[in-house]
Every structure is written in structure tokens, then in C-alpha cells.
Amino acid sequence: DAKTTQPTSMDCAEGRAANLPCNHSTISGNEYVYWYRQIHSQGPQYIIHGLKNNETNEMASLIITEDRKSSTLILPHATLRDTAVYYCIVRALTGNQFYFGTGTSLTVIP
Amino acid sequence: KAGVTQTPRYLIKTRGQQVTLSCSPISGHRSVSWYQQTPGQGLQFLFEYFSETQRNKGNFPGRFSGRQFSNSRSEMNVSTLELGDSALYLCASSLELFGTGSGELFFGEGSRLTVL
């Protein structure tokens, strides 16, 4: 079963905010939401994670809805180097397995 | 601080052979997990080791196995290789068991396996 649902692809103009959504409707109360990105031919890179509250770091902001069934990753000022596949991950509810989302291929357009 | 190191970076094998991939985690990290990435299936979890014990396992056949040593270094082995095993195999390390909220995963650059 899919643990997260993300749009397949998105475009964003350089300098604008990129908002990447993720649906995780079966998340349980003690599971965290993690976001990673993968630039072509490289290993995935950690971006941010959160449990309930909104989080912000030097790379991005994470907005989690009050019911925790969805979240949005915000890159405030997208650059060409932000072009990558973005994965939303939650810890599996049962079976102690990990699932990456389908990933969103973000293209930042000059 | 050195990152996660995977060896070899590239290798070519033929069907029926076996392969062993190595991963050295970041110093101090006790958890090592392995992932398979293919164009068709994306990133799929293989297994996770923590303090030399396999803690979690993905939905892969028994041909895929792994182990972790006392220094946290890990190896994974694939026996009786099939064409479909061609993939990028990624290793990730973390301080604690992934998903506990205490830290994130740090990935290596991967080992690209081609099975002919």
C-alpha cells in the first residue's frame, strides 16, 4: 500500500516559492513526516522533518495540517539548483517498513 | 566529518553470480539501512540494521541479505543475480533507529549494479 501520495511533477519559476504537497492520510500519532530530495545521480539529501508543528530551517519550511493527514514543503525562493525529485516519507504504520513517496519531480524554470 | 561511503561505486555482473556491497556509515551512527532504486519501482526499502541486528526488512526475496559489524559497517549480498536486480543500491546511516524522530538519514552516493 502506498503510504504517501505526491504529484508526479511540478514547475516553479526561479525566485518564486515552490510549494510541494504530500498526502499521508494513514499517519499515526507518533509518526514523523520527513522530506528528502534527490538530484540526478546523487544519493537523497535530507531537507526537513516534523511531527505536529510547522518547522523551518535554512533550506525549507514544513507545514503540517492540524489533522496531520497532509503536509506541504515550501522552498521560499527556488533556484535552478533546487531542480530535483522530492520525496515525502513517513514511518510505516505497521510492519516496521519504510516507504518513500512516489516523489515529485520539481523543475525550476529560469 | 566523513560522509557515508559505499563501495564499489559501479560494478557489472552476469546472471547467476552473487555480489557483495559495502557501506561505511558516518562515525558514531549506529543504524544502517539499504535501499534499491530502479526507474520502474523507485526507491524501495531493503532492510535496516541497528547495533548488529536486523530491525526491519522490506519485501524482497531471500536472495537479498545483509549484515552489520561491530563497527557499524554494513554489507549487503545478492545471490543468484537476475536481470531485474540491476539498480542503484543506496546505503543510509543515522544515529538512531530511523523514524524515532531523533535524526535524519544520511545517504551515500550508491553502488550501481548492472546485471548482464
Short mmCIF file of C-alpha atoms in Angstrom, two decimals, chain A residues 9 13 29-30 35 37 40 42 55 59 62 68 74 90 93 95 101:
data_model
loop_
_atom_site.label_atom_id
_atom_site.label_comp_id
_atom_site.label_asym_id
_atom_site.label_seq_id
_atom_site.Cartn_x
_atom_site.Cartn_y
_atom_site.Cartn_z
CA SER A 9 5.74 16.71 -11.36
CA ALA A 13 9.71 29.94 -11.70
CA GLY A 29 0.15 9.87 16.13
CA ASN A 30 3.80 9.15 16.77
CA TRP A 35 11.22 15.31 3.27
CA ARG A 37 15.29 15.36 -2.32
CA HIS A 40 20.13 13.31 -10.57
CA GLN A 42 23.22 11.51 -6.31
CA GLU A 55 9.13 23.60 11.06
CA MET A 59 16.60 25.02 3.38
CA LEU A 62 7.31 22.32 6.50
CA ARG A 68 -1.68 15.55 10.19
CA ILE A 74 7.94 25.17 0.93
CA VAL A 90 6.51 8.68 6.88
CA LEU A 93 2.19 2.39 10.48
CA GLY A 95 5.22 -3.95 9.81
CA GLY A 101 6.53 8.55 -1.63
#
